[in-house]
PDB file of N, CA and C in Angstrom:
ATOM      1  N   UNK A   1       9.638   2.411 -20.955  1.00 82.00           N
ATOM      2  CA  UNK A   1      10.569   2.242 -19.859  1.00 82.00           C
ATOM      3  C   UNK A   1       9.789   1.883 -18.592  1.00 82.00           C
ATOM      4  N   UNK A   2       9.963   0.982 -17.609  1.00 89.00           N
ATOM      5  CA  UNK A   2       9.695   0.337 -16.693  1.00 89.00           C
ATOM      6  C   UNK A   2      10.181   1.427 -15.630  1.00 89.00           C
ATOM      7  N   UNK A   3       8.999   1.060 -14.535  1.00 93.00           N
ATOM      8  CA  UNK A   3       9.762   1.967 -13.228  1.00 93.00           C
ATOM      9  C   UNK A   3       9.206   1.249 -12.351  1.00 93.00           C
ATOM     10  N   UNK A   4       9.596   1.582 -10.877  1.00 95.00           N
ATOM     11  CA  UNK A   4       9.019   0.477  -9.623  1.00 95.00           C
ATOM     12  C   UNK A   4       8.965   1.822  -8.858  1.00 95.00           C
ATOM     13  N   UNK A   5       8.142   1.556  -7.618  1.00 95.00           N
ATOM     14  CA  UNK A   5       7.809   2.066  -6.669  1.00 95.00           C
ATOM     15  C   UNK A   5       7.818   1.388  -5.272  1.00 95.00           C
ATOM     16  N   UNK A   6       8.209   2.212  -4.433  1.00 95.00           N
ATOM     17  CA  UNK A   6       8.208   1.350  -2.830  1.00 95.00           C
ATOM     18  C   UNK A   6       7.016   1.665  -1.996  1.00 95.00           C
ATOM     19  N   UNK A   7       6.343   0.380  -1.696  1.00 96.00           N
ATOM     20  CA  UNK A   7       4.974   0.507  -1.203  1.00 96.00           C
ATOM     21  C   UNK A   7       5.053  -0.251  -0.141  1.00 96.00           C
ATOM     22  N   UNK A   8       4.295  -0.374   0.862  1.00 96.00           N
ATOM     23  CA  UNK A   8       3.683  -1.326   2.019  1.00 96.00           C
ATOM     24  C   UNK A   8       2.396  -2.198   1.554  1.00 96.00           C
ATOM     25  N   UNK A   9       2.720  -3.394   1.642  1.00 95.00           N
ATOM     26  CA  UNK A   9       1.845  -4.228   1.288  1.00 95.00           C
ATOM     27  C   UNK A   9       1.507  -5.266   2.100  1.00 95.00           C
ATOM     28  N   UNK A  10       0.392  -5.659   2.227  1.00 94.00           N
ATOM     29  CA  UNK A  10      -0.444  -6.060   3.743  1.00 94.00           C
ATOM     30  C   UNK A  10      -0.196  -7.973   3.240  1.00 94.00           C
ATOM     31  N   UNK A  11      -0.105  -8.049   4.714  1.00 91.00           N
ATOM     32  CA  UNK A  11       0.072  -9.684   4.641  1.00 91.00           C
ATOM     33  C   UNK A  11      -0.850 -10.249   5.044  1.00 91.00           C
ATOM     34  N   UNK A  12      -1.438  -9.997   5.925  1.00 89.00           N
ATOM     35  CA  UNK A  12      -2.678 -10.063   6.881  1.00 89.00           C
ATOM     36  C   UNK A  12      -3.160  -9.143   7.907  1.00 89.00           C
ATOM     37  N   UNK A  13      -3.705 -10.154   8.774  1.00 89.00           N
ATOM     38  CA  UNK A  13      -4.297  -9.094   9.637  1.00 89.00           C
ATOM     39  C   UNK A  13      -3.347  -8.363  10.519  1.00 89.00           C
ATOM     40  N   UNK A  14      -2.962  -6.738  10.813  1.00 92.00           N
ATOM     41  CA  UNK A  14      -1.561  -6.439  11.336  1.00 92.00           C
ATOM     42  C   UNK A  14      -0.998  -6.842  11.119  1.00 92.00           C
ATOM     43  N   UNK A  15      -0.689  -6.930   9.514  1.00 94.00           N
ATOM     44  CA  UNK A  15       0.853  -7.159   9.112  1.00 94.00           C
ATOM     45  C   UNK A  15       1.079  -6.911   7.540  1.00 94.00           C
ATOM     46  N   UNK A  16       2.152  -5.836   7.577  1.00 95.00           N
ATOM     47  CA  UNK A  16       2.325  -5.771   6.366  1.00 95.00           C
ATOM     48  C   UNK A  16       4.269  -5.752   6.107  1.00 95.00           C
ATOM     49  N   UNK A  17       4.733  -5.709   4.944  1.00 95.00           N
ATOM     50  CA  UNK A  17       6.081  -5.881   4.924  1.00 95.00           C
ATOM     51  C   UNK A  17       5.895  -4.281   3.606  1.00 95.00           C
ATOM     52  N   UNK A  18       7.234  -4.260   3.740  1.00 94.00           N
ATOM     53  CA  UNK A  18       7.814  -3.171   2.563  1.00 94.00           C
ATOM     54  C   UNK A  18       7.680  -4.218   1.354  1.00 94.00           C
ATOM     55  N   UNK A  19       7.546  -3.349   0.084  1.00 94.00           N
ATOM     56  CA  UNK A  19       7.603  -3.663  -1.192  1.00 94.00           C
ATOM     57  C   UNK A  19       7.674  -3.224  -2.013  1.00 94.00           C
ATOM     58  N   UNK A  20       7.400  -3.718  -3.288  1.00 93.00           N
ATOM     59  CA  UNK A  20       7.120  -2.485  -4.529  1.00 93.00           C
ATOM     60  C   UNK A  20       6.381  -2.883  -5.709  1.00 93.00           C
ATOM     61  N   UNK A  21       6.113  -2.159  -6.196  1.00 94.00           N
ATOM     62  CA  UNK A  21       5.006  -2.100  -7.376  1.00 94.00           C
ATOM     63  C   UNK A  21       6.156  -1.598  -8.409  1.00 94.00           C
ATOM     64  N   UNK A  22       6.016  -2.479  -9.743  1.00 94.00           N
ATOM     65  CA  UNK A  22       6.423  -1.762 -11.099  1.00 94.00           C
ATOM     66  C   UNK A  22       5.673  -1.278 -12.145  1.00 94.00           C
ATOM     67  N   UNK A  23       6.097  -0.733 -12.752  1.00 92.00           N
ATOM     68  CA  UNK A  23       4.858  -0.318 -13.748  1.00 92.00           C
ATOM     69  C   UNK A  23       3.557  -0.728 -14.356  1.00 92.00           C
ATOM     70  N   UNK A  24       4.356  -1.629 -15.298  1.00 92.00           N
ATOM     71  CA  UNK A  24       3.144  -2.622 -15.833  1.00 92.00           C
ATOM     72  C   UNK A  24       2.436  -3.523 -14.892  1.00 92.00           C
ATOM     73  N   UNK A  25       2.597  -3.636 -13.603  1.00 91.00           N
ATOM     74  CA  UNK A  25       1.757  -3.956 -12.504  1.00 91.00           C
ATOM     75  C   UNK A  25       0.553  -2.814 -12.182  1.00 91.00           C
ATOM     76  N   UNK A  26       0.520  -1.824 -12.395  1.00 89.00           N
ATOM     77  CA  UNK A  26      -0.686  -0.847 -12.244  1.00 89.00           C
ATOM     78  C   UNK A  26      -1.506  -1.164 -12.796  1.00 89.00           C
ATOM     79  N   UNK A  27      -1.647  -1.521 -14.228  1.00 87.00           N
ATOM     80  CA  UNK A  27      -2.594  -1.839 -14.718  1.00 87.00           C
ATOM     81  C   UNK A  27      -3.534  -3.327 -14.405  1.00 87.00           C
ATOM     82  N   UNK A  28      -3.216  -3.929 -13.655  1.00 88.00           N
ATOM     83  CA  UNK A  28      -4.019  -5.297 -13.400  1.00 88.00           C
ATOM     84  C   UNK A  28      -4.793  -5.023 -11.703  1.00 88.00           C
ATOM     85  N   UNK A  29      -4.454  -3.837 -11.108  1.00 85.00           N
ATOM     86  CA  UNK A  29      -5.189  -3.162  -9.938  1.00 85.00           C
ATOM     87  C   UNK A  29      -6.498  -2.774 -10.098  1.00 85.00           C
ATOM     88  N   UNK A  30      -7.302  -3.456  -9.704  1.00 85.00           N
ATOM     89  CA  UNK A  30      -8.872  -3.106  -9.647  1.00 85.00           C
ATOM     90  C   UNK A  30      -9.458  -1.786  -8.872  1.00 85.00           C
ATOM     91  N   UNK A  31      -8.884  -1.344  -7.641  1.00 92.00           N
ATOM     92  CA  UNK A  31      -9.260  -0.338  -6.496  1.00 92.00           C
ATOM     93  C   UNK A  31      -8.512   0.369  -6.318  1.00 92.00           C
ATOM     94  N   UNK A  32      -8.652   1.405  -5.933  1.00 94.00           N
ATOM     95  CA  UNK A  32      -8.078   2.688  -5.757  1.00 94.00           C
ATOM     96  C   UNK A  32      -8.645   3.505  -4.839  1.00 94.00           C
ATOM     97  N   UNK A  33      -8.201   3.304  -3.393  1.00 94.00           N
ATOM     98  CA  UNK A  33      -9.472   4.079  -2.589  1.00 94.00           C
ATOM     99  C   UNK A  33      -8.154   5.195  -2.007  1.00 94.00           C
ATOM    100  N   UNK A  34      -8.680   6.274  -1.156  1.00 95.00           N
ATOM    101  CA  UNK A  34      -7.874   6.790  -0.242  1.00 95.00           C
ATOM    102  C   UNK A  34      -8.088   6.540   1.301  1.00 95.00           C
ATOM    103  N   UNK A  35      -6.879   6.613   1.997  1.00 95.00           N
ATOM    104  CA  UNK A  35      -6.481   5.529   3.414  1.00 95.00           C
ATOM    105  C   UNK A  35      -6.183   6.712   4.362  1.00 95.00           C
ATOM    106  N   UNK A  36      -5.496   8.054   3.851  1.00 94.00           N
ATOM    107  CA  UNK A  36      -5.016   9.130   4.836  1.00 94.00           C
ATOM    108  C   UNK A  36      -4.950  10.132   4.225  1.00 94.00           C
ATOM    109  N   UNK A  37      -4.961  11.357   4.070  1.00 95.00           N
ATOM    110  CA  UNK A  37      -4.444  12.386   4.178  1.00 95.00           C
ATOM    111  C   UNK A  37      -3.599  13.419   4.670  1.00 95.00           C
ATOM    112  N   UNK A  38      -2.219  13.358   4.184  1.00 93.00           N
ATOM    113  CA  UNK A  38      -1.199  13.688   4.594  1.00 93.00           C
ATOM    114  C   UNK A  38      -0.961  14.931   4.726  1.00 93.00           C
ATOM    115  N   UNK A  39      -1.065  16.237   3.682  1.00 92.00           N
ATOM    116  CA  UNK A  39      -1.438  17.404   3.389  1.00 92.00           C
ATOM    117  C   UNK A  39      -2.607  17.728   2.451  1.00 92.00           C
ATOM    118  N   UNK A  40      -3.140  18.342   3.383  1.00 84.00           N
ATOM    119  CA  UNK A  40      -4.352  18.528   1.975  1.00 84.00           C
ATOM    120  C   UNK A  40      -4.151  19.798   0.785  1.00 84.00           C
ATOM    121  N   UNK A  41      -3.282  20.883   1.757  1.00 87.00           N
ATOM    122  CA  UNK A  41      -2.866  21.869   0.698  1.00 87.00           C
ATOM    123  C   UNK A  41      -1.847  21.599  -0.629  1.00 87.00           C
ATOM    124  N   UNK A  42      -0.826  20.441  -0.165  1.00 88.00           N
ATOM    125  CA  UNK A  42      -0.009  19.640  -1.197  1.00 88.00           C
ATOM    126  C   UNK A  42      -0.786  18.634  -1.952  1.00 88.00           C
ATOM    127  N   UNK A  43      -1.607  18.558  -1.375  1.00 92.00           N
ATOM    128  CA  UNK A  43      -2.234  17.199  -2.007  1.00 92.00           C
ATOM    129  C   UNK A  43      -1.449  16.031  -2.054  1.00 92.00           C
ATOM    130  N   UNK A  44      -0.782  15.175  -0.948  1.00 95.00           N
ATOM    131  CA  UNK A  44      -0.092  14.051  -0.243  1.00 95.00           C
ATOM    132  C   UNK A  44      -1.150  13.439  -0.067  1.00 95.00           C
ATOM    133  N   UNK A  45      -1.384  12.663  -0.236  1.00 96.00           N
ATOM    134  CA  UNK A  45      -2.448  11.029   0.600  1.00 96.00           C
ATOM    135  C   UNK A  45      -1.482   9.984   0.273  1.00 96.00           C
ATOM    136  N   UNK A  46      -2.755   8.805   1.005  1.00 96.00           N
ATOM    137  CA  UNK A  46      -1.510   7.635   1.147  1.00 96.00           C
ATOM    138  C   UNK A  46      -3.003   6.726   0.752  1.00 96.00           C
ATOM    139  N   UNK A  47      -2.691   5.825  -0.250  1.00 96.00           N
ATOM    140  CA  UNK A  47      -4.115   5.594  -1.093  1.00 96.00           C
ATOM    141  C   UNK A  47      -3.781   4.222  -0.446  1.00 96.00           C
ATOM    142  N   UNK A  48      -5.017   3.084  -0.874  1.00 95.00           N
ATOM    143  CA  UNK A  48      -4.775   1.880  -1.137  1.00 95.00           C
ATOM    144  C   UNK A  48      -4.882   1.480  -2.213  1.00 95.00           C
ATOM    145  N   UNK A  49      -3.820   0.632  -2.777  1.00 95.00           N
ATOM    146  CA  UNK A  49      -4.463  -0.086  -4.159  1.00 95.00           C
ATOM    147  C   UNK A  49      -4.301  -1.631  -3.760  1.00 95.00           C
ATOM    148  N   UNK A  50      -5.936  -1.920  -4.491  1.00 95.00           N
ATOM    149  CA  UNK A  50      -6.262  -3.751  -4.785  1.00 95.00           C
ATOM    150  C   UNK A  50      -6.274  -4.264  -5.514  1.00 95.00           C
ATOM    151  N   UNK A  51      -5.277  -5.474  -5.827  1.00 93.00           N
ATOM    152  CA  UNK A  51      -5.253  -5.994  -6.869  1.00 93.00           C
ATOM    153  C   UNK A  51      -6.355  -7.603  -6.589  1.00 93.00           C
ATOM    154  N   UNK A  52      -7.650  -7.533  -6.873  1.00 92.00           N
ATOM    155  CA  UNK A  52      -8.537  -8.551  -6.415  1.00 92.00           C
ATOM    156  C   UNK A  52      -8.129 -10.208  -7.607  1.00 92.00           C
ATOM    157  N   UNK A  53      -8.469 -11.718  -6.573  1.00 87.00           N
ATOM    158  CA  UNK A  53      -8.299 -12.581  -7.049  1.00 87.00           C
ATOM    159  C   UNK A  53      -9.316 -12.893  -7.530  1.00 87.00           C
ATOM    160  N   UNK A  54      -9.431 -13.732  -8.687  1.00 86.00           N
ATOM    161  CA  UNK A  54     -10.434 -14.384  -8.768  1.00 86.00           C
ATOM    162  C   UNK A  54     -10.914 -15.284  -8.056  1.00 86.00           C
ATOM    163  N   UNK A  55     -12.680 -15.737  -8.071  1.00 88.00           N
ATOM    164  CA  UNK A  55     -13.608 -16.161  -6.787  1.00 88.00           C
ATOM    165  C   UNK A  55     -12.573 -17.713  -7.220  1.00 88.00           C
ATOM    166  N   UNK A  56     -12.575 -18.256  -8.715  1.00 89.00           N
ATOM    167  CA  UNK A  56     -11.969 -19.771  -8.819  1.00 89.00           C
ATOM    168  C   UNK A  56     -10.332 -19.202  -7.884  1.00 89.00           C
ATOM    169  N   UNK A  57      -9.485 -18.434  -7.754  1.00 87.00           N
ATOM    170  CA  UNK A  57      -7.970 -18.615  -7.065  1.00 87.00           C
ATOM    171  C   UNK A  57      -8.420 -18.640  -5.829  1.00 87.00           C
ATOM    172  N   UNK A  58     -10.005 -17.991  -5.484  1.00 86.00           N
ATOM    173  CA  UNK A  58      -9.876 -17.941  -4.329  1.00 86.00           C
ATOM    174  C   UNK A  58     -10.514 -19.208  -3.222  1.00 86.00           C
ATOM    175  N   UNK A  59     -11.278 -19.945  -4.197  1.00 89.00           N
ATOM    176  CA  UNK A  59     -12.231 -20.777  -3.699  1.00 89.00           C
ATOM    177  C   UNK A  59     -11.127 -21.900  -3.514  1.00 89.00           C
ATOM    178  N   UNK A  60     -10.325 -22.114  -4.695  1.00 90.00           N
ATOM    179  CA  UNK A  60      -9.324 -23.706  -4.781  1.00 90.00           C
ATOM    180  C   UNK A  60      -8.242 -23.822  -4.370  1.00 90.00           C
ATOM    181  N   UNK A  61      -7.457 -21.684  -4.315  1.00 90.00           N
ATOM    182  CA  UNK A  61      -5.892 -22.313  -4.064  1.00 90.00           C
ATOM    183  C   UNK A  61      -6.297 -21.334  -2.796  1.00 90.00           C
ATOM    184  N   UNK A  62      -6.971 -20.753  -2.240  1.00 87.00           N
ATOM    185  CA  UNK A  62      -6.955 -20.279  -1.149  1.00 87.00           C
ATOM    186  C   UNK A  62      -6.212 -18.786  -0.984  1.00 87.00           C
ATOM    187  N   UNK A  63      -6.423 -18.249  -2.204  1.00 87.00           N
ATOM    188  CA  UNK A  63      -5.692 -17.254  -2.513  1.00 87.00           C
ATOM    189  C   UNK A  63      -6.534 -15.912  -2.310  1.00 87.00           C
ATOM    190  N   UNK A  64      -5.797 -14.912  -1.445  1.00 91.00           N
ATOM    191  CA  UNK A  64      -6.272 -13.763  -1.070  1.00 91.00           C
ATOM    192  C   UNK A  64      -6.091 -12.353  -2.128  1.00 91.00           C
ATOM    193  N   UNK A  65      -7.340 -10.999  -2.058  1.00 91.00           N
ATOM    194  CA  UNK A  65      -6.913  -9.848  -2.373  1.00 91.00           C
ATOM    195  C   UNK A  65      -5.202  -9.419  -1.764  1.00 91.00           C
ATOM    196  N   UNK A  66      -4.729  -8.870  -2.906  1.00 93.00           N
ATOM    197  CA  UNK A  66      -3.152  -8.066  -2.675  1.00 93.00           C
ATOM    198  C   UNK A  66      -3.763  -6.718  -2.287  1.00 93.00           C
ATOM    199  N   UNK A  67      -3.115  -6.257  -0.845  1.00 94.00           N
ATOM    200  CA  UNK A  67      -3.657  -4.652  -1.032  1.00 94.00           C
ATOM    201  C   UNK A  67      -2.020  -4.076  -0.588  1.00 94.00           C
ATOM    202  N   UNK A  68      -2.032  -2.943  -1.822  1.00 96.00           N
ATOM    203  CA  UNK A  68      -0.533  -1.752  -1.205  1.00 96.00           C
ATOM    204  C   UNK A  68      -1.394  -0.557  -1.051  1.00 96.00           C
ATOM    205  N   UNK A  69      -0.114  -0.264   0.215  1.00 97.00           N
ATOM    206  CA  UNK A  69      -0.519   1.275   0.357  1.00 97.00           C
ATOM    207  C   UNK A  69       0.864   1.980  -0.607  1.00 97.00           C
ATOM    208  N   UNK A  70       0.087   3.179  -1.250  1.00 97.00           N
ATOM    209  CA  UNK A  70       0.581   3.747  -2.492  1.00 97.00           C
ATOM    210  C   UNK A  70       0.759   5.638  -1.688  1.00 97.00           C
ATOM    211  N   UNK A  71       1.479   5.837  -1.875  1.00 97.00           N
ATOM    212  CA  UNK A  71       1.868   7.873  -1.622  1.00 97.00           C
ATOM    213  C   UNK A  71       1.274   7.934  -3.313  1.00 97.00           C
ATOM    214  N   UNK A  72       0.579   9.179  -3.015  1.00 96.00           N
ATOM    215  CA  UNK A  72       0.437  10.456  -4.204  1.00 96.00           C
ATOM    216  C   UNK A  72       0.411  11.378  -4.055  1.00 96.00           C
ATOM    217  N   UNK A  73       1.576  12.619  -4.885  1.00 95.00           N
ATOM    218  CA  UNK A  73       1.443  13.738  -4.252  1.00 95.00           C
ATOM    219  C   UNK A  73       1.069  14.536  -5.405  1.00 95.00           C
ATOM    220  N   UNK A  74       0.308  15.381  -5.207  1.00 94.00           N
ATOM    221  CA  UNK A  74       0.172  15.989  -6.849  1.00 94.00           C
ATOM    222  C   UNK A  74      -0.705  15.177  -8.071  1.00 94.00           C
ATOM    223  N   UNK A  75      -1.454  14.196  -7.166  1.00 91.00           N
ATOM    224  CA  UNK A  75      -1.897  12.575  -8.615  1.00 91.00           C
ATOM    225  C   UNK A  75      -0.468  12.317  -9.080  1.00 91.00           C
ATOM    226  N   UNK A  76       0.748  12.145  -8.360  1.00 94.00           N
ATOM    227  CA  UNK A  76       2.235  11.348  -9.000  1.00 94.00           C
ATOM    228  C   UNK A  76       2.544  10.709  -7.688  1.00 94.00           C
ATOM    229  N   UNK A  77       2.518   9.412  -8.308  1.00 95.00           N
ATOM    230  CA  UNK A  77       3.030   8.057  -7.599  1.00 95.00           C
ATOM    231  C   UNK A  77       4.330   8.576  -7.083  1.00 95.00           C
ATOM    232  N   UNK A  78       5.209   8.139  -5.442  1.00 96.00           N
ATOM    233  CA  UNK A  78       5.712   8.528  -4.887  1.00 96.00           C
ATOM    234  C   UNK A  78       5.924   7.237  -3.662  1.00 96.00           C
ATOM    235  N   UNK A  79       7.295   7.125  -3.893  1.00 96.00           N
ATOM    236  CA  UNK A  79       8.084   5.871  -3.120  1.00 96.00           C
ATOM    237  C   UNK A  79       7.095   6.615  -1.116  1.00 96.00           C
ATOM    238  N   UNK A  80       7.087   5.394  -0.565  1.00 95.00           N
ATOM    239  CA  UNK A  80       6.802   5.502   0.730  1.00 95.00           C
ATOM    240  C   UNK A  80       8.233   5.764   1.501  1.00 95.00           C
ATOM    241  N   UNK A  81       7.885   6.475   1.973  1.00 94.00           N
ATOM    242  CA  UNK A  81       9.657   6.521   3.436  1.00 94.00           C
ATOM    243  C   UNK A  81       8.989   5.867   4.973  1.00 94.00           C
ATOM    244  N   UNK A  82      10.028   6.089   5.911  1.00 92.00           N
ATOM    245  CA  UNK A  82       9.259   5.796   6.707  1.00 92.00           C
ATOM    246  C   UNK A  82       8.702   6.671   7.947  1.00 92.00           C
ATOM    247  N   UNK A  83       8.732   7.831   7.439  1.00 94.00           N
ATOM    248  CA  UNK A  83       7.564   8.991   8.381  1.00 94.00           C
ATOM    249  C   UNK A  83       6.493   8.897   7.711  1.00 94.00           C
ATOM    250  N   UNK A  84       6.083   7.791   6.257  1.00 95.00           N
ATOM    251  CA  UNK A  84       4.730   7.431   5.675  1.00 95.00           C
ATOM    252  C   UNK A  84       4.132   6.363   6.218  1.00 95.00           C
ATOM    253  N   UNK A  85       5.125   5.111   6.667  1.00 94.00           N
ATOM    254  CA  UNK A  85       5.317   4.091   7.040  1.00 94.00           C
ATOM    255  C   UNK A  85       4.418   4.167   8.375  1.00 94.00           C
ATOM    256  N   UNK A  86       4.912   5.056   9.551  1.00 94.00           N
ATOM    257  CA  UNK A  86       4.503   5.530  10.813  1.00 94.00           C
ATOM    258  C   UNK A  86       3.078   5.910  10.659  1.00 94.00           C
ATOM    259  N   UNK A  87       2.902   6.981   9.711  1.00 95.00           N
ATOM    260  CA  UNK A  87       1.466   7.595   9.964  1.00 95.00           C
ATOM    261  C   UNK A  87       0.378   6.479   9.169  1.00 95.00           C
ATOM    262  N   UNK A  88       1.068   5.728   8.511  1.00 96.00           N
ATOM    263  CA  UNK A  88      -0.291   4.482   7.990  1.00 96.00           C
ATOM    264  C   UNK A  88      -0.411   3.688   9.169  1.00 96.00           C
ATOM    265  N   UNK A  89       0.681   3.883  10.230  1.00 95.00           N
ATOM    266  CA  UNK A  89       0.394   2.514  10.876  1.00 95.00           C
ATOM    267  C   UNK A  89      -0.183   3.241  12.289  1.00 95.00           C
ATOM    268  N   UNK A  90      -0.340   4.389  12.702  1.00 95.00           N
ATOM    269  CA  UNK A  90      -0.896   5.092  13.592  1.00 95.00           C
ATOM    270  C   UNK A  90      -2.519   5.338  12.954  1.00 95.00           C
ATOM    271  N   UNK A  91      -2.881   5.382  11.395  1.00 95.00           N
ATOM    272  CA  UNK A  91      -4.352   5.425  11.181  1.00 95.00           C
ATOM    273  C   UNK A  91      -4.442   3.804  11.254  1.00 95.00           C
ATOM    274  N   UNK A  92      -3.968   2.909  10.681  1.00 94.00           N
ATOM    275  CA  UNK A  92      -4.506   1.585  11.325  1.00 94.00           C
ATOM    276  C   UNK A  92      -4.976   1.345  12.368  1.00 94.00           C
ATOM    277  N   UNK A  93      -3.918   1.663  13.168  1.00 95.00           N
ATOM    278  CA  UNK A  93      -4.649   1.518  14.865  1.00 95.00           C
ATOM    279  C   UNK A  93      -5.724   2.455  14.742  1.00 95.00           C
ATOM    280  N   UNK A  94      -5.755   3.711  14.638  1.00 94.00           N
ATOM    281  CA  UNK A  94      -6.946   4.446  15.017  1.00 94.00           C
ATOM    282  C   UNK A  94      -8.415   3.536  14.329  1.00 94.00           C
ATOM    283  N   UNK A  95      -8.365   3.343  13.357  1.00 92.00           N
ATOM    284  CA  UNK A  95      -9.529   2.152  12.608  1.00 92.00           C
ATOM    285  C   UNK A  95      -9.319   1.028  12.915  1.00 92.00           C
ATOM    286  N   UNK A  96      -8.797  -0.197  13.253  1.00 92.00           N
ATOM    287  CA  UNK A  96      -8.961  -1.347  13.809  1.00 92.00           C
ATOM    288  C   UNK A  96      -8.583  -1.707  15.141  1.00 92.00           C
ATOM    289  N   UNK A  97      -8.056  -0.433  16.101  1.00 93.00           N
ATOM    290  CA  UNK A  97      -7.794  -1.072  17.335  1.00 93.00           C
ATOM    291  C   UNK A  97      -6.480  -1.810  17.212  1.00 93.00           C
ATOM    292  N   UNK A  98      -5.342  -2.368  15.954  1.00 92.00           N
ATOM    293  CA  UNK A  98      -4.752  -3.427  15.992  1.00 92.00           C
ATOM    294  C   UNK A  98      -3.605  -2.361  15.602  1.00 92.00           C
ATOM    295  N   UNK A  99      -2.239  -2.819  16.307  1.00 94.00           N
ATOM    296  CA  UNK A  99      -0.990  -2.021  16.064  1.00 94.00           C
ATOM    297  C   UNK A  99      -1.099  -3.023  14.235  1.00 94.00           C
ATOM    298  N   UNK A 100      -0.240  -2.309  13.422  1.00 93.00           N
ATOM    299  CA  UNK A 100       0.166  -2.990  12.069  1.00 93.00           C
ATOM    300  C   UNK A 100       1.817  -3.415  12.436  1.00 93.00           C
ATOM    301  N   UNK A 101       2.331  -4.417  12.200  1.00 93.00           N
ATOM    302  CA  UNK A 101       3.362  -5.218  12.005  1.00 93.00           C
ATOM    303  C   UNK A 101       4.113  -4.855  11.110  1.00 93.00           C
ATOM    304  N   UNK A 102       5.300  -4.137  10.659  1.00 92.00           N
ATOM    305  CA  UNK A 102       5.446  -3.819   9.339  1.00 92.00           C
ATOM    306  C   UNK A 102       7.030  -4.522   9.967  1.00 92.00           C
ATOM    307  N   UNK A 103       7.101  -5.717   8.244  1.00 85.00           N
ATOM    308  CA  UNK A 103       8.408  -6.403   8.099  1.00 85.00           C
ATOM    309  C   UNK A 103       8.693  -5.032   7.462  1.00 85.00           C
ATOM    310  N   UNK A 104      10.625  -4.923   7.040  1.00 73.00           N
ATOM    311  CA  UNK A 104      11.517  -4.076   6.519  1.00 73.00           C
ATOM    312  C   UNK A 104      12.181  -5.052   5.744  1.00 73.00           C
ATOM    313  N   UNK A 105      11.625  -5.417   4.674  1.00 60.00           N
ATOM    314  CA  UNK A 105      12.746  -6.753   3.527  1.00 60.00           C
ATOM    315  C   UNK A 105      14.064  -5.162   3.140  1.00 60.00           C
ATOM    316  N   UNK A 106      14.148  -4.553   3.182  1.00 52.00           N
ATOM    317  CA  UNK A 106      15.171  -3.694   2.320  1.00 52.00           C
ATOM    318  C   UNK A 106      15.289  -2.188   3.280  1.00 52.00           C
ATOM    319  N   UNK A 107      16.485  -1.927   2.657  1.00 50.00           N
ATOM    320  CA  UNK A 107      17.123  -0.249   3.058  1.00 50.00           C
ATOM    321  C   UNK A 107      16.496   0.974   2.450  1.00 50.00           C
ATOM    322  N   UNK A 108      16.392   1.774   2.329  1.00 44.00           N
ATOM    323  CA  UNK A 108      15.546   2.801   2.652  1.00 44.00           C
ATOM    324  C   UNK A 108      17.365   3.617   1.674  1.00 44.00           C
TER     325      UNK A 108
END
């Protein structure tokens, strides 16, 4: 059985839109780092995952790394809201100086 998840996924520089990840999309993600820490006694973070291009997509069609930011609470994948939304985009600024842009394609 297939499932999706609602993630923030970066467009560029300060800018990312809402999205989602489905299942069988996890597996073609190369990286897995962590981005925040939300509770540490719950164990909440707000990870990044990269799904990297190859150097040929990237050299010919000009094609960039996909990065989402992913919630885990417990190590279980967990839709983003947007009091997750806020605090990724308040540690952005704190690390690049740059407010993040976040499009809203969908309702909550």
């Amino acid at each position: 059985m297939s499932w999706c998840l609602d993630t923030l996924k970066v467009t560029g520089i300060g800018q990312a839109e809402m999205s989602s990840l489905c299942s069988f999309e996890f597996d073609a993600a190369s990286e897995e780092e962590q981005f925040l820490v939300v509770n540490g006694e719950r164990k909440v973070v707000i990870n990044t995952l990269t799904f990297k291009q190859s150097v040929l997509d990237k050299e010919l069609y000009g094609k960039k790394d996909i990065v989402h930011f992913i919630k885990v609470i417990d190590d279980t994948l967990d839709h983003l809201r947007p009091e997750d939304v806020k605090l990724i985009s308040e540690k952005y600024f704190e690390k690049t100086s740059q407010k993040l842009t976040v499009l809203q394609n969908y309702k909550y």
